[in-house]
Coordinates of C-alpha atoms and ligand atoms in Angstrom, one line a residue:
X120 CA -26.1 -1.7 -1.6
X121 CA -25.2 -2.1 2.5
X122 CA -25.9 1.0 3.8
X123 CA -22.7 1.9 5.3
X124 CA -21.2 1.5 1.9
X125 CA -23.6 3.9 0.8
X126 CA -23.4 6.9 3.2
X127 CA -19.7 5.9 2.3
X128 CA -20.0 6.9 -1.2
X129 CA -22.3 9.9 -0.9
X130 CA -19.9 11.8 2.2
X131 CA -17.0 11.9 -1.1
X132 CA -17.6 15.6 -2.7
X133 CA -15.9 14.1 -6.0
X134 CA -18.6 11.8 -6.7
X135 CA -21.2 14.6 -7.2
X136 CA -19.2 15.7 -10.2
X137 CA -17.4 12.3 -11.2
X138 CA -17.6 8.6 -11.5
X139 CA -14.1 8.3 -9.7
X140 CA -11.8 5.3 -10.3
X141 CA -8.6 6.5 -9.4
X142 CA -7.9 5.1 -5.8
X143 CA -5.3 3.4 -6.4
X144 CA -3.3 6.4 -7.2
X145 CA -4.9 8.8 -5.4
X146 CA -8.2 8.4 -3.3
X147 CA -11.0 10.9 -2.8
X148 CA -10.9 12.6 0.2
X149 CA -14.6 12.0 2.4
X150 CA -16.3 15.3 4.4
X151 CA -15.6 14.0 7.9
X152 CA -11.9 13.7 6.8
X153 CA -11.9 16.9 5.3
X154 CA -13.7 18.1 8.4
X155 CA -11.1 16.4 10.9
X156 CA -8.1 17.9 9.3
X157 CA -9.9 21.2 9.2
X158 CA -10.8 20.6 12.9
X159 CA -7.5 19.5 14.0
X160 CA -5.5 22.7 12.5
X161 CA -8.5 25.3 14.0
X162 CA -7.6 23.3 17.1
X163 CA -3.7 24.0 17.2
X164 CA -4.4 27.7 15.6
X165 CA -6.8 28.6 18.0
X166 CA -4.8 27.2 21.8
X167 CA -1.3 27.1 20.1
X168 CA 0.2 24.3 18.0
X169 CA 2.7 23.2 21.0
X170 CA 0.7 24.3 24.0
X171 CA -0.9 21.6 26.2
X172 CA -4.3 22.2 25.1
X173 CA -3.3 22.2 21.3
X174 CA -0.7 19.6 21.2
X175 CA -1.5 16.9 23.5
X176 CA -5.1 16.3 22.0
X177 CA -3.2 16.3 18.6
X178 CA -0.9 13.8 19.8
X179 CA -3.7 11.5 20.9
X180 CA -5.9 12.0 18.0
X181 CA -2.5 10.8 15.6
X182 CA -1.9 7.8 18.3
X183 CA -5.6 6.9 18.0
X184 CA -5.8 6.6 14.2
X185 CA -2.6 4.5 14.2
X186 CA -4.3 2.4 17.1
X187 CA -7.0 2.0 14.2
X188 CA -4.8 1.1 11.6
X189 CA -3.6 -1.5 13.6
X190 CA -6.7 -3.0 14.3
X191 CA -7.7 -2.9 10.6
X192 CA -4.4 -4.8 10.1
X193 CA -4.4 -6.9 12.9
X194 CA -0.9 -6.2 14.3
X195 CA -0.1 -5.7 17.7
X196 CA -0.5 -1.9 18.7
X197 CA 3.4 -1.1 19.3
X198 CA 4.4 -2.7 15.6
X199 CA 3.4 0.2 13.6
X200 CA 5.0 3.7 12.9
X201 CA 3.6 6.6 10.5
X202 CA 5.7 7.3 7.5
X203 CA 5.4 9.5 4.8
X204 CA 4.2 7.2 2.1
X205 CA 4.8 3.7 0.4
X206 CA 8.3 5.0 -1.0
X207 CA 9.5 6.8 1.9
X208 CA 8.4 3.3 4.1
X209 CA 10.5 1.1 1.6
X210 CA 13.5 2.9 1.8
X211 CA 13.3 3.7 5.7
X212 CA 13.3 -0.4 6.0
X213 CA 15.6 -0.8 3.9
X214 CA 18.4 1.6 5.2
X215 CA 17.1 0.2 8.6
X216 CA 18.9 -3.1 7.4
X217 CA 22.3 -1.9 6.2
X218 CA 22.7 -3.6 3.1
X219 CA 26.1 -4.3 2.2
X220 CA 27.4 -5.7 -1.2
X221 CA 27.6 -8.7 -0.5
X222 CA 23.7 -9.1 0.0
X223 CA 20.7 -10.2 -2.3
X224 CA 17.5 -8.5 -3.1
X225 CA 14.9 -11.0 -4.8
X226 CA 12.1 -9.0 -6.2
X227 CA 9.4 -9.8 -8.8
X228 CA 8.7 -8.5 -12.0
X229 CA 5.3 -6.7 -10.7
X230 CA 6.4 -4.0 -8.7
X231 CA 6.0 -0.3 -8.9
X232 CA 8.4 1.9 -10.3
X233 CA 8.9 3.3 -6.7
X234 CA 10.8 -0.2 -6.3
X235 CA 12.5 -0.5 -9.4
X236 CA 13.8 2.7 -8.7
X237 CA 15.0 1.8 -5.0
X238 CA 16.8 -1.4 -6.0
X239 CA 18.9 0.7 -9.0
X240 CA 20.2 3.2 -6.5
X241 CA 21.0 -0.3 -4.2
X242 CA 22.6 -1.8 -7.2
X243 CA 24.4 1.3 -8.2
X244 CA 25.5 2.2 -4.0
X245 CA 26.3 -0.8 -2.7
X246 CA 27.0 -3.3 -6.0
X247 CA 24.3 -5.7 -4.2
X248 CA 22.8 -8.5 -6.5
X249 CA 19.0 -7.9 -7.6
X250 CA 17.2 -11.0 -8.6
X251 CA 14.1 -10.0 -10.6
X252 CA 11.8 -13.7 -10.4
X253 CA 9.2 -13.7 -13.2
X254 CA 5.5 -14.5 -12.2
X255 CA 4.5 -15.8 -15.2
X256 CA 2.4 -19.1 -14.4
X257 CA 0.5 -19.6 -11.7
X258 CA 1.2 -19.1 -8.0
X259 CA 3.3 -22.6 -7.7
X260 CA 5.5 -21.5 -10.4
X261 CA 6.6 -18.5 -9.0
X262 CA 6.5 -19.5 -5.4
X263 CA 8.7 -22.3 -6.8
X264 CA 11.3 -19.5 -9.2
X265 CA 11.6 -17.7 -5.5
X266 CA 12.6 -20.9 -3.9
X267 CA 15.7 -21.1 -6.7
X268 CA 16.8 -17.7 -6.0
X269 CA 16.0 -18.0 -1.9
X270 CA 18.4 -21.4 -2.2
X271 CA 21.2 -20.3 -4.3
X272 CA 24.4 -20.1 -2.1
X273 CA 25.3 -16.6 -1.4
X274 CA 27.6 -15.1 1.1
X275 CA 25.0 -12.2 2.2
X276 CA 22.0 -11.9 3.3
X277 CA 18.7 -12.5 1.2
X278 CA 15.8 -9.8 1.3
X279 CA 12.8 -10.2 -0.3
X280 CA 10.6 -7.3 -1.3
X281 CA 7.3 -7.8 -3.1
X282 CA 3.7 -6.0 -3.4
X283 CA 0.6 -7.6 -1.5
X284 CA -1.3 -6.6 -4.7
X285 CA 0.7 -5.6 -8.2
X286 CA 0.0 -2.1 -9.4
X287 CA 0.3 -3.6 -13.2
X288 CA -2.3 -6.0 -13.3
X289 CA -4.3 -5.9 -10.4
X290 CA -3.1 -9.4 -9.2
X291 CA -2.6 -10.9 -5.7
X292 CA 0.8 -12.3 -4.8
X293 CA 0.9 -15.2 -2.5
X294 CA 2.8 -13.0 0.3
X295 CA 1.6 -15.3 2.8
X296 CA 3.6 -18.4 1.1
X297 CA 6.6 -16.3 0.1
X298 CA 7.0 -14.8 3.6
X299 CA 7.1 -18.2 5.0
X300 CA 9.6 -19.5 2.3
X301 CA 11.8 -16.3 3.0
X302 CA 11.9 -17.2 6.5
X303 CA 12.9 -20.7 6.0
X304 CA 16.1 -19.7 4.2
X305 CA 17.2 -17.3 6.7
X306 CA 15.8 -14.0 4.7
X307 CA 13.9 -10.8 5.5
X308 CA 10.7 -10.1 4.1
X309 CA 9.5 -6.7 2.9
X310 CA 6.0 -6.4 1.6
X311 CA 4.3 -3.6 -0.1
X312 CA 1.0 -3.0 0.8
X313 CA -0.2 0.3 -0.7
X314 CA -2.8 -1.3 -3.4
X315 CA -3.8 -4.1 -0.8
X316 CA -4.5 -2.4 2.2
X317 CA -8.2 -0.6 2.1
X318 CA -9.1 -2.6 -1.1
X319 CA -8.8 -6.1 0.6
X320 CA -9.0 -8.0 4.3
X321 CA -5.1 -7.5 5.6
X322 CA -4.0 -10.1 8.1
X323 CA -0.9 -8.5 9.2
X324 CA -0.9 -11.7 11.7
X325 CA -1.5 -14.3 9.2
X326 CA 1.2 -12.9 6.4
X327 CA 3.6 -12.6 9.1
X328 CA 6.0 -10.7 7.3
X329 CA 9.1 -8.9 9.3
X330 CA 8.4 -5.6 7.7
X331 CA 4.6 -4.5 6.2
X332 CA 4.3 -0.7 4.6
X333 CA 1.7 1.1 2.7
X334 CA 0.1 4.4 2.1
X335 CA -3.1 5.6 3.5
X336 CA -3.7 7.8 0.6
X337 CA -4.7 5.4 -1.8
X338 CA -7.5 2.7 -1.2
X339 CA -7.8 3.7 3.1
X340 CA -9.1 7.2 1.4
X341 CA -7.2 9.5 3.5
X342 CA -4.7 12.7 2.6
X343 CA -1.2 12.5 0.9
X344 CA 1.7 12.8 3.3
X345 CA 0.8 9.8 5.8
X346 CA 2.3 6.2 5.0
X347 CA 3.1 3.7 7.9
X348 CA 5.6 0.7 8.5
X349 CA 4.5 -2.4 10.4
X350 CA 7.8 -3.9 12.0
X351 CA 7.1 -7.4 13.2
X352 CA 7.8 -7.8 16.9
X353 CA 10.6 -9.8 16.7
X354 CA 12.2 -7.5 14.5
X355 CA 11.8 -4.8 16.7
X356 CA 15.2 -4.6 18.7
X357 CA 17.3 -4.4 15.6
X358 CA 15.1 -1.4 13.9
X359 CA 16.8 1.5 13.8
X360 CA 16.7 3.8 10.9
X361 CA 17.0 6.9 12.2
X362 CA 20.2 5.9 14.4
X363 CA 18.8 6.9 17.9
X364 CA 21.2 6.4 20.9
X365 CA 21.0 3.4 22.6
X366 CA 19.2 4.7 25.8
X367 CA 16.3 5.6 23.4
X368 CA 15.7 2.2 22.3
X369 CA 15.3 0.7 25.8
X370 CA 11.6 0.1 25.3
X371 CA 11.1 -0.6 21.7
X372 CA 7.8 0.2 19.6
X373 CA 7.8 1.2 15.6
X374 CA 6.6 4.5 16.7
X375 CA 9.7 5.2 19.1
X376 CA 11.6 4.3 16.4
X377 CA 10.3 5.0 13.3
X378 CA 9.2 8.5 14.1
X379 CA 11.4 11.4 14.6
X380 CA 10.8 14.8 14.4
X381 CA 8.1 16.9 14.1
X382 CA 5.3 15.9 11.7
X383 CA 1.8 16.9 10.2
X384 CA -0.8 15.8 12.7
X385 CA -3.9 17.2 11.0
X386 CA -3.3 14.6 8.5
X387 CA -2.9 12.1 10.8
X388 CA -6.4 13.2 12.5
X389 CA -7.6 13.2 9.1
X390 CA -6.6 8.9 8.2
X391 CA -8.1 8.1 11.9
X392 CA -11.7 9.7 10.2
X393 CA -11.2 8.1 7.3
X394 CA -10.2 4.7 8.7
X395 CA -13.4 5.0 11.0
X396 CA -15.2 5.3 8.2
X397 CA -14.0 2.1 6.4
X398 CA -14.6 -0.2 10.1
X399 CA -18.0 1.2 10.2
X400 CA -18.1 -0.5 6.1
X401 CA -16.1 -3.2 7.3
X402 CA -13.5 -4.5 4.9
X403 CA -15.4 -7.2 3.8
X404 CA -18.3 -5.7 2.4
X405 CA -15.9 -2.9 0.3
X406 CA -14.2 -6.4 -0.8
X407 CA -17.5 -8.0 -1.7
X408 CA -18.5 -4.7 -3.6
X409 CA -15.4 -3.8 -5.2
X410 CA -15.6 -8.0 -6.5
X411 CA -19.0 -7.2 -8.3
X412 CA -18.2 -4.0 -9.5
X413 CA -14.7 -5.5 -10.5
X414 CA -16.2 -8.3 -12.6
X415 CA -18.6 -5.7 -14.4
X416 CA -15.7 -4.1 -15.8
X417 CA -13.8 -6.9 -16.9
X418 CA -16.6 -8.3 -18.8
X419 CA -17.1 -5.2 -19.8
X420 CA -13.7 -4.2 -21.1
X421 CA -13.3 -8.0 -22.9
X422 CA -16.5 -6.9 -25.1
X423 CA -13.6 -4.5 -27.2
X424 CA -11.9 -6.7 -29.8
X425 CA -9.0 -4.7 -29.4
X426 CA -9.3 -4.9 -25.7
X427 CA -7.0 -7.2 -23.2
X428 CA -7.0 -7.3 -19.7
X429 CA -3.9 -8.1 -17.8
X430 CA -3.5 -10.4 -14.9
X431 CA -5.8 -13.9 -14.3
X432 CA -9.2 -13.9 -14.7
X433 CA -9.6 -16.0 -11.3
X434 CA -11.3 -13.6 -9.1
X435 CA -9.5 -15.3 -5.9
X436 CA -6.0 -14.2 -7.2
X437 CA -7.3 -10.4 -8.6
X438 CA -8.3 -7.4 -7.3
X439 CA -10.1 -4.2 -7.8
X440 CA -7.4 -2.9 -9.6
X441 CA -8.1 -3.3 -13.4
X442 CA -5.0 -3.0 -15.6
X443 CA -5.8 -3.6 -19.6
X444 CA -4.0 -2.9 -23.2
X445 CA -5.5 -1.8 -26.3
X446 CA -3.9 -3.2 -29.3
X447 CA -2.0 -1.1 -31.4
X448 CA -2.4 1.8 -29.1
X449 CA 0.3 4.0 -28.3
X450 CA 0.8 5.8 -24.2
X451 CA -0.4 9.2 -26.0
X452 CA -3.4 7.7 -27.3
X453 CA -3.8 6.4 -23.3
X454 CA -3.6 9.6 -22.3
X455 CA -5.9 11.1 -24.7
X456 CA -8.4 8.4 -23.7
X457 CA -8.6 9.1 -20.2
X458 CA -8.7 12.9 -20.9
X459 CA -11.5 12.2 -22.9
X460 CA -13.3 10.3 -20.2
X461 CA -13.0 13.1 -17.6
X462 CA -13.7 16.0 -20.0
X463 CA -16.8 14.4 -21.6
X464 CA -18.3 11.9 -19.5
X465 CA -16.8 12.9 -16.3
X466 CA -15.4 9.5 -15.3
X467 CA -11.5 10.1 -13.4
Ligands
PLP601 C1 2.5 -1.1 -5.3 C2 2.9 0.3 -5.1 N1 4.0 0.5 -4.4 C3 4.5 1.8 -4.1 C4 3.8 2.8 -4.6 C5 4.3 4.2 -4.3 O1 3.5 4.8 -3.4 P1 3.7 6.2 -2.8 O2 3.5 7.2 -3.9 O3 2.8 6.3 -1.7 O4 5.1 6.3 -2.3 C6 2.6 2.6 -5.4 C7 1.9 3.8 -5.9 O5 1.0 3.7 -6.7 C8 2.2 1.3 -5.6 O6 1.1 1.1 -6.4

């Protein structure tokens, strides 16, 4: 194993107790992250949470770790702004858009419940059309089912929102394509990062999408409570979510305009540790080793008769992220299994 990797591995407390597989729900938390939250609130206890001495470092420390995220994306430093998390992100977009009736969202059947749940309570609100295009096939087919929907004559406008990597099955979408197809037709791309990002290489450059979000709580291994919108350039000028006066929005980044109010920044010093962690890896060695590891447990898993595992088997168009059925099993005997996993053999 690299060594990085390694050190990696042994700074997360849970795996001294636990095989842990659980990081794309919730990941485990490393020591230096732990120790650069800690740090950051002795910091603001000790000279005062809004004295200079306190805050200002803070405030750096938070500006710093979003500098980092950017890099890790490769966006330009003023397109990204902290949210809360994936769900917050996704609707902060969205109501930066004001959606009317009369507009489209084309979605695909892979998304999270987060985004089901989001484009109801659009459908409900505003009476806006939802197209739900099935990715069944391969990626022509569905790149081909979003062209339908993308050219169908409508009077509004057409936003697309779909996941960088499906929380179902594991699988990569081909965001890259679609984003490029959206644009041709006039619409606005949204894409969910929050099982890509920290699991795979993001090229926030190459995807070009107008609006990126994620979590950092999942796969970059750092606390709950920090998520974070990338807002392509261009897009900048008309992003406004929180409707700030005009003579705020004079010099436009995400952060003037995504951010309002005050916020946690211990967490915030706690993702820049955590994200130094993963460039010191580099994300193409935790993509190399989550790809071996990844296989292991497919092959694994397909020695069960009962046993399927969703999404395709090419490992160019999966991920780390394993979803699988048991026939004939129901979701309490799931449940039961994975509490059986942690109580007897420790694996989360
Ligand atoms: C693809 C996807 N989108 C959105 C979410 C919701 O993320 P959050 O809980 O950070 O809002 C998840 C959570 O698992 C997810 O997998």
């Amino acid at each position: 194993m690299h060594q990085p990797l390694k050190e990696l591995r042994c700074s997360l407390p849970v795996t001294e107790r636990c095989i842990y597989l659980q990081t794309g729900s919730l990941g485990p938390l490393s020591r230096p992250t732990l120790q650069a939250i800690h740090d950051a609130e002795e910091l603001a206890a000790r000279e005062g949470p809004a004295s200079p001495d306190g805050l200002t470092p803070l405030v750096q420390t938070a500006d710093a770790a979003r500098t980092a995220l950017t890099r890790l994306l490769n966006a330009p430093p003023d397109t990204v702004c902290w949210s809360l998390n994936t769900s917050t992100a996704m609707r902060t977009v969205i109501q930066s858009l004001g959606l009317t009736g009369t507009d489209c969202l084309i979605t695909s059947d892979q998304e999270h419940v987060a985004t089901r749940s989001l484009y109801n309570g659009l459908c409900d609100a505003l009476g806006l059309t939802v197209e739900v295009v099935s990715t069944a096939g391969d990626d022509g087919d569905f790149l081909e089912r979003l062209e339908q929907s993308l050219r169908a004559g409508r009077r509004g406008r057409k936003i697309v929102l779909l996941s960088h990597v499906s929380c179902i099955d594991g699988r990569l979408l081909p965001v890259a394509d679609a984003v490029a197809l959206t644009r041709r037709y006039g619409g606005v791309s949204l894409i969910d990062g929050a099982q890509a990002v920290g699991q795979i290489p993001v090229d926030l450059g190459a995807i070009g999408a107008d609006f990126y979000i994620g979590s950092c709580h999942k796969w970059l291994l750092g606390p709950g409570g920090v998520g974070y919108i990338h807002v392509r350039s261009e897009r900048l000028t008309g992003f406004n979510p929180h409707w700030l006066p005009d003579a705020d929005r004079a010099a436009p980044t995400a952060a003037r305009l995504g951010e309002v109010g005050t916020t946690n920044l211990a967490q915030r010093a706690g993702v820049g540790a955590a994200l130094a962690q993963i460039e010191t890896v580099g994300m193409e060695t935790v993509a190399t080793h989550s790809r071996q590891v990844t296989q292991r447990l497919r092959d694994g898993l397909r020695q069960f008769r009962l046993v399927q595992v969703l999404g395709p088997d090419d490992p160019v168009r999966t991920t780390g992220l394993v979803g699988f059925t048991v026939h004939g099993w129901t979701a309490d005997d799931c449940r039961a299994l994975v509490e059986r996993l942690y109580r007897q053999q420790r694996i989360l």
